[in-house]
JSON list of C-alpha atoms in Angstrom, two decimals:
[
{"chain": "A", "resi": 680, "resn": "GLN", "atom": "CA", "xyz": [4.15, -61.87, -33.70]},
{"chain": "A", "resi": 681, "resn": "ILE", "atom": "CA", "xyz": [4.68, -65.64, -33.44]},
{"chain": "A", "resi": 682, "resn": "GLN", "atom": "CA", "xyz": [4.30, -67.98, -36.40]},
{"chain": "A", "resi": 683, "resn": "LEU", "atom": "CA", "xyz": [4.00, -71.76, -36.27]},
{"chain": "A", "resi": 684, "resn": "VAL", "atom": "CA", "xyz": [4.37, -74.14, -39.21]},
{"chain": "A", "resi": 685, "resn": "GLU", "atom": "CA", "xyz": [3.80, -77.87, -38.90]},
{"chain": "A", "resi": 686, "resn": "SER", "atom": "CA", "xyz": [5.18, -80.60, -41.15]},
{"chain": "A", "resi": 687, "resn": "GLY", "atom": "CA", "xyz": [5.73, -84.35, -41.15]},
{"chain": "A", "resi": 688, "resn": "GLY", "atom": "CA", "xyz": [2.20, -85.59, -41.59]},
{"chain": "A", "resi": 689, "resn": "GLY", "atom": "CA", "xyz": [1.32, -88.37, -44.00]},
{"chain": "A", "resi": 690, "resn": "SER", "atom": "CA", "xyz": [-0.20, -91.78, -44.37]},
{"chain": "A", "resi": 691, "resn": "VAL", "atom": "CA", "xyz": [0.95, -94.75, -42.34]},
{"chain": "A", "resi": 692, "resn": "GLN", "atom": "CA", "xyz": [-0.32, -98.20, -41.50]},
{"chain": "A", "resi": 693, "resn": "ALA", "atom": "CA", "xyz": [-1.56, -99.05, -38.04]},
{"chain": "A", "resi": 694, "resn": "GLY", "atom": "CA", "xyz": [1.33, -99.81, -35.73]},
{"chain": "A", "resi": 695, "resn": "GLY", "atom": "CA", "xyz": [3.63, -97.45, -37.57]},
{"chain": "A", "resi": 696, "resn": "SER", "atom": "CA", "xyz": [5.29, -94.22, -36.50]},
{"chain": "A", "resi": 697, "resn": "LEU", "atom": "CA", "xyz": [5.49, -90.61, -37.61]},
{"chain": "A", "resi": 698, "resn": "ARG", "atom": "CA", "xyz": [7.29, -87.57, -36.29]},
{"chain": "A", "resi": 699, "resn": "LEU", "atom": "CA", "xyz": [5.66, -84.19, -36.65]},
{"chain": "A", "resi": 700, "resn": "SER", "atom": "CA", "xyz": [7.63, -80.96, -36.51]},
{"chain": "A", "resi": 701, "resn": "CYS", "atom": "CA", "xyz": [6.53, -77.44, -35.67]},
{"chain": "A", "resi": 702, "resn": "VAL", "atom": "CA", "xyz": [8.93, -74.64, -36.56]},
{"chain": "A", "resi": 703, "resn": "VAL", "atom": "CA", "xyz": [8.42, -71.63, -34.35]},
{"chain": "A", "resi": 704, "resn": "SER", "atom": "CA", "xyz": [9.39, -68.09, -35.31]},
{"chain": "A", "resi": 705, "resn": "ALA", "atom": "CA", "xyz": [10.16, -65.80, -32.37]},
{"chain": "A", "resi": 706, "resn": "TYR", "atom": "CA", "xyz": [10.70, -68.93, -30.30]},
{"chain": "A", "resi": 707, "resn": "GLY", "atom": "CA", "xyz": [11.43, -68.11, -26.71]},
{"chain": "A", "resi": 708, "resn": "TYR", "atom": "CA", "xyz": [9.43, -64.95, -26.94]},
{"chain": "A", "resi": 709, "resn": "ALA", "atom": "CA", "xyz": [7.44, -65.32, -23.75]},
{"chain": "A", "resi": 710, "resn": "ILE", "atom": "CA", "xyz": [6.02, -68.70, -24.75]},
{"chain": "A", "resi": 711, "resn": "TYR", "atom": "CA", "xyz": [4.99, -70.58, -21.64]},
{"chain": "A", "resi": 712, "resn": "TYR", "atom": "CA", "xyz": [3.44, -73.68, -23.17]},
{"chain": "A", "resi": 713, "resn": "MET", "atom": "CA", "xyz": [3.65, -75.35, -26.56]},
{"chain": "A", "resi": 714, "resn": "ALA", "atom": "CA", "xyz": [1.10, -78.01, -27.38]},
{"chain": "A", "resi": 715, "resn": "TRP", "atom": "CA", "xyz": [-0.18, -80.39, -29.98]},
{"chain": "A", "resi": 716, "resn": "PHE", "atom": "CA", "xyz": [-3.88, -80.67, -30.73]},
{"chain": "A", "resi": 717, "resn": "ARG", "atom": "CA", "xyz": [-5.76, -82.74, -33.26]},
{"chain": "A", "resi": 718, "resn": "GLN", "atom": "CA", "xyz": [-9.14, -82.68, -34.90]},
{"chain": "A", "resi": 719, "resn": "ALA", "atom": "CA", "xyz": [-10.79, -85.49, -36.80]},
{"chain": "A", "resi": 720, "resn": "PRO", "atom": "CA", "xyz": [-13.69, -84.86, -39.21]},
{"chain": "A", "resi": 721, "resn": "GLY", "atom": "CA", "xyz": [-16.91, -84.40, -37.33]},
{"chain": "A", "resi": 722, "resn": "LYS", "atom": "CA", "xyz": [-15.19, -84.36, -33.96]},
{"chain": "A", "resi": 723, "resn": "GLU", "atom": "CA", "xyz": [-14.14, -81.65, -31.54]},
{"chain": "A", "resi": 724, "resn": "ARG", "atom": "CA", "xyz": [-10.54, -80.51, -31.31]},
{"chain": "A", "resi": 725, "resn": "GLU", "atom": "CA", "xyz": [-8.64, -82.63, -28.81]},
{"chain": "A", "resi": 726, "resn": "GLY", "atom": "CA", "xyz": [-5.51, -81.82, -26.86]},
{"chain": "A", "resi": 727, "resn": "VAL", "atom": "CA", "xyz": [-2.76, -84.38, -27.41]},
{"chain": "A", "resi": 728, "resn": "GLY", "atom": "CA", "xyz": [0.01, -83.10, -25.19]},
{"chain": "A", "resi": 729, "resn": "THR", "atom": "CA", "xyz": [1.67, -79.96, -23.93]},
{"chain": "A", "resi": 730, "resn": "MET", "atom": "CA", "xyz": [5.14, -78.85, -22.84]},
{"chain": "A", "resi": 731, "resn": "TYR", "atom": "CA", "xyz": [6.09, -76.21, -20.35]},
{"chain": "A", "resi": 732, "resn": "THR", "atom": "CA", "xyz": [8.91, -74.69, -22.39]},
{"chain": "A", "resi": 733, "resn": "PRO", "atom": "CA", "xyz": [11.09, -73.26, -19.57]},
{"chain": "A", "resi": 734, "resn": "ASP", "atom": "CA", "xyz": [11.81, -76.72, -18.12]},
{"chain": "A", "resi": 735, "resn": "GLY", "atom": "CA", "xyz": [10.57, -79.15, -20.76]},
{"chain": "A", "resi": 736, "resn": "ASN", "atom": "CA", "xyz": [8.01, -80.86, -18.55]},
{"chain": "A", "resi": 737, "resn": "THR", "atom": "CA", "xyz": [5.35, -82.57, -20.63]},
{"chain": "A", "resi": 738, "resn": "TYR", "atom": "CA", "xyz": [1.77, -83.63, -20.06]},
{"chain": "A", "resi": 739, "resn": "TYR", "atom": "CA", "xyz": [-0.29, -85.94, -22.26]},
{"chain": "A", "resi": 740, "resn": "ALA", "atom": "CA", "xyz": [-3.85, -86.92, -22.91]},
{"chain": "A", "resi": 741, "resn": "ASP", "atom": "CA", "xyz": [-4.67, -90.40, -21.65]},
{"chain": "A", "resi": 742, "resn": "SER", "atom": "CA", "xyz": [-5.44, -91.51, -25.20]},
{"chain": "A", "resi": 743, "resn": "VAL", "atom": "CA", "xyz": [-1.80, -91.06, -26.29]},
{"chain": "A", "resi": 744, "resn": "LYS", "atom": "CA", "xyz": [0.13, -91.54, -23.07]},
{"chain": "A", "resi": 745, "resn": "GLY", "atom": "CA", "xyz": [2.97, -94.01, -23.57]},
{"chain": "A", "resi": 746, "resn": "ARG", "atom": "CA", "xyz": [2.75, -93.76, -27.37]},
{"chain": "A", "resi": 747, "resn": "PHE", "atom": "CA", "xyz": [3.38, -90.08, -28.13]},
{"chain": "A", "resi": 748, "resn": "THR", "atom": "CA", "xyz": [6.32, -87.95, -26.99]},
{"chain": "A", "resi": 749, "resn": "ILE", "atom": "CA", "xyz": [6.79, -84.19, -27.23]},
{"chain": "A", "resi": 750, "resn": "SER", "atom": "CA", "xyz": [10.29, -82.76, -27.41]},
{"chain": "A", "resi": 751, "resn": "GLN", "atom": "CA", "xyz": [11.93, -79.50, -28.37]},
{"chain": "A", "resi": 752, "resn": "ASP", "atom": "CA", "xyz": [15.14, -78.48, -30.09]},
{"chain": "A", "resi": 753, "resn": "ASN", "atom": "CA", "xyz": [15.86, -74.90, -29.06]},
{"chain": "A", "resi": 754, "resn": "ALA", "atom": "CA", "xyz": [18.73, -74.57, -31.53]},
{"chain": "A", "resi": 755, "resn": "LYS", "atom": "CA", "xyz": [16.33, -75.31, -34.38]},
{"chain": "A", "resi": 756, "resn": "ASN", "atom": "CA", "xyz": [13.34, -73.48, -32.89]},
{"chain": "A", "resi": 757, "resn": "THR", "atom": "CA", "xyz": [11.36, -76.64, -33.38]},
{"chain": "A", "resi": 758, "resn": "LEU", "atom": "CA", "xyz": [8.83, -78.63, -31.40]},
{"chain": "A", "resi": 759, "resn": "TYR", "atom": "CA", "xyz": [8.35, -82.31, -32.20]},
{"chain": "A", "resi": 760, "resn": "LEU", "atom": "CA", "xyz": [5.66, -84.89, -31.72]},
{"chain": "A", "resi": 761, "resn": "GLN", "atom": "CA", "xyz": [6.92, -88.45, -31.99]},
{"chain": "A", "resi": 762, "resn": "MET", "atom": "CA", "xyz": [3.99, -90.78, -32.56]},
{"chain": "A", "resi": 763, "resn": "ASN", "atom": "CA", "xyz": [4.46, -94.52, -32.17]},
{"chain": "A", "resi": 764, "resn": "SER", "atom": "CA", "xyz": [2.06, -97.45, -32.31]},
{"chain": "A", "resi": 765, "resn": "LEU", "atom": "CA", "xyz": [-0.34, -95.38, -34.38]},
{"chain": "A", "resi": 766, "resn": "GLN", "atom": "CA", "xyz": [-3.96, -96.47, -34.53]},
{"chain": "A", "resi": 767, "resn": "SER", "atom": "CA", "xyz": [-6.77, -95.60, -36.91]},
{"chain": "A", "resi": 768, "resn": "GLU", "atom": "CA", "xyz": [-8.28, -93.45, -34.15]},
{"chain": "A", "resi": 769, "resn": "ASP", "atom": "CA", "xyz": [-5.22, -91.20, -34.40]},
{"chain": "A", "resi": 770, "resn": "THR", "atom": "CA", "xyz": [-6.26, -90.07, -37.86]},
{"chain": "A", "resi": 771, "resn": "ALA", "atom": "CA", "xyz": [-6.76, -86.31, -37.72]},
{"chain": "A", "resi": 772, "resn": "MET", "atom": "CA", "xyz": [-5.39, -82.91, -38.62]},
{"chain": "A", "resi": 773, "resn": "TYR", "atom": "CA", "xyz": [-2.66, -82.11, -36.13]},
{"chain": "A", "resi": 774, "resn": "TYR", "atom": "CA", "xyz": [-1.94, -78.57, -34.98]},
{"chain": "A", "resi": 775, "resn": "CYS", "atom": "CA", "xyz": [0.76, -77.05, -32.83]},
{"chain": "A", "resi": 776, "resn": "ALA", "atom": "CA", "xyz": [-0.12, -74.13, -30.61]},
{"chain": "A", "resi": 777, "resn": "ALA", "atom": "CA", "xyz": [1.60, -71.62, -28.34]},
{"chain": "A", "resi": 778, "resn": "ALA", "atom": "CA", "xyz": [0.40, -70.07, -25.10]},
{"chain": "A", "resi": 779, "resn": "THR", "atom": "CA", "xyz": [1.94, -66.70, -24.27]},
{"chain": "A", "resi": 780, "resn": "ARG", "atom": "CA", "xyz": [-0.26, -65.32, -21.49]},
{"chain": "A", "resi": 781, "resn": "TYR", "atom": "CA", "xyz": [0.88, -65.91, -17.93]},
{"chain": "A", "resi": 782, "resn": "SER", "atom": "CA", "xyz": [-2.75, -65.84, -16.83]},
{"chain": "A", "resi": 783, "resn": "SER", "atom": "CA", "xyz": [-3.49, -68.84, -19.07]},
{"chain": "A", "resi": 784, "resn": "MET", "atom": "CA", "xyz": [-0.79, -71.13, -17.77]},
{"chain": "A", "resi": 785, "resn": "GLY", "atom": "CA", "xyz": [-3.09, -73.31, -15.73]},
{"chain": "A", "resi": 786, "resn": "ARG", "atom": "CA", "xyz": [-5.47, -73.87, -18.61]},
{"chain": "A", "resi": 787, "resn": "ALA", "atom": "CA", "xyz": [-2.58, -74.50, -20.99]},
{"chain": "A", "resi": 788, "resn": "ARG", "atom": "CA", "xyz": [-1.24, -77.16, -18.62]},
{"chain": "A", "resi": 789, "resn": "ASN", "atom": "CA", "xyz": [-4.65, -78.83, -18.84]},
{"chain": "A", "resi": 790, "resn": "LEU", "atom": "CA", "xyz": [-4.76, -78.65, -22.64]},
{"chain": "A", "resi": 791, "resn": "GLN", "atom": "CA", "xyz": [-7.62, -76.19, -22.88]},
{"chain": "A", "resi": 792, "resn": "ALA", "atom": "CA", "xyz": [-7.55, -74.80, -26.39]},
{"chain": "A", "resi": 793, "resn": "ALA", "atom": "CA", "xyz": [-8.70, -71.33, -25.35]},
{"chain": "A", "resi": 794, "resn": "ALA", "atom": "CA", "xyz": [-5.43, -70.86, -23.46]},
{"chain": "A", "resi": 795, "resn": "PHE", "atom": "CA", "xyz": [-3.40, -70.93, -26.67]},
{"chain": "A", "resi": 796, "resn": "ASP", "atom": "CA", "xyz": [-2.94, -67.72, -28.63]},
{"chain": "A", "resi": 797, "resn": "TYR", "atom": "CA", "xyz": [-1.13, -68.87, -31.75]},
{"chain": "A", "resi": 798, "resn": "TRP", "atom": "CA", "xyz": [-1.84, -71.82, -34.01]},
{"chain": "A", "resi": 799, "resn": "GLY", "atom": "CA", "xyz": [-0.24, -73.39, -37.02]},
{"chain": "A", "resi": 800, "resn": "PRO", "atom": "CA", "xyz": [-2.19, -74.31, -40.17]},
{"chain": "A", "resi": 801, "resn": "GLY", "atom": "CA", "xyz": [-1.99, -78.04, -39.38]},
{"chain": "A", "resi": 802, "resn": "THR", "atom": "CA", "xyz": [-0.66, -81.21, -40.94]},
{"chain": "A", "resi": 803, "resn": "GLN", "atom": "CA", "xyz": [-2.76, -84.25, -41.83]},
{"chain": "A", "resi": 804, "resn": "VAL", "atom": "CA", "xyz": [-2.10, -87.69, -40.33]},
{"chain": "A", "resi": 805, "resn": "THR", "atom": "CA", "xyz": [-3.91, -90.69, -41.76]},
{"chain": "A", "resi": 806, "resn": "VAL", "atom": "CA", "xyz": [-3.58, -94.13, -40.22]},
{"chain": "A", "resi": 807, "resn": "SER", "atom": "CA", "xyz": [-4.95, -97.09, -42.14]},
{"chain": "A", "resi": 808, "resn": "SER", "atom": "CA", "xyz": [-5.81, -100.38, -40.50]}
]
């Protein structure tokens, strides 16, 4: 069983920064990809970025490329999402997710939500203009 718990959300003005954390239990237990998704009210869930955990390679949605950075601290079993230059359009509930099936690796790389087996409860980010 893998459990994910996000934290670090809050309210910030446009142009500001936040860092989200996702503590992973059973980290390293056959997790191929870790990702961040977000969902705004009335909108579909959107992939923000994903990391291939064995080598740390990251891939981002065009909407956040150059502003958001995913990193991991294996000693703390934690995945991070550093968000800079935040905009009102970034307002959403943010979720971390883990993909454990080898057969889903391609879809996980492309930020398809169905490829991810485990999800955290989410943390809210609100950006005011």
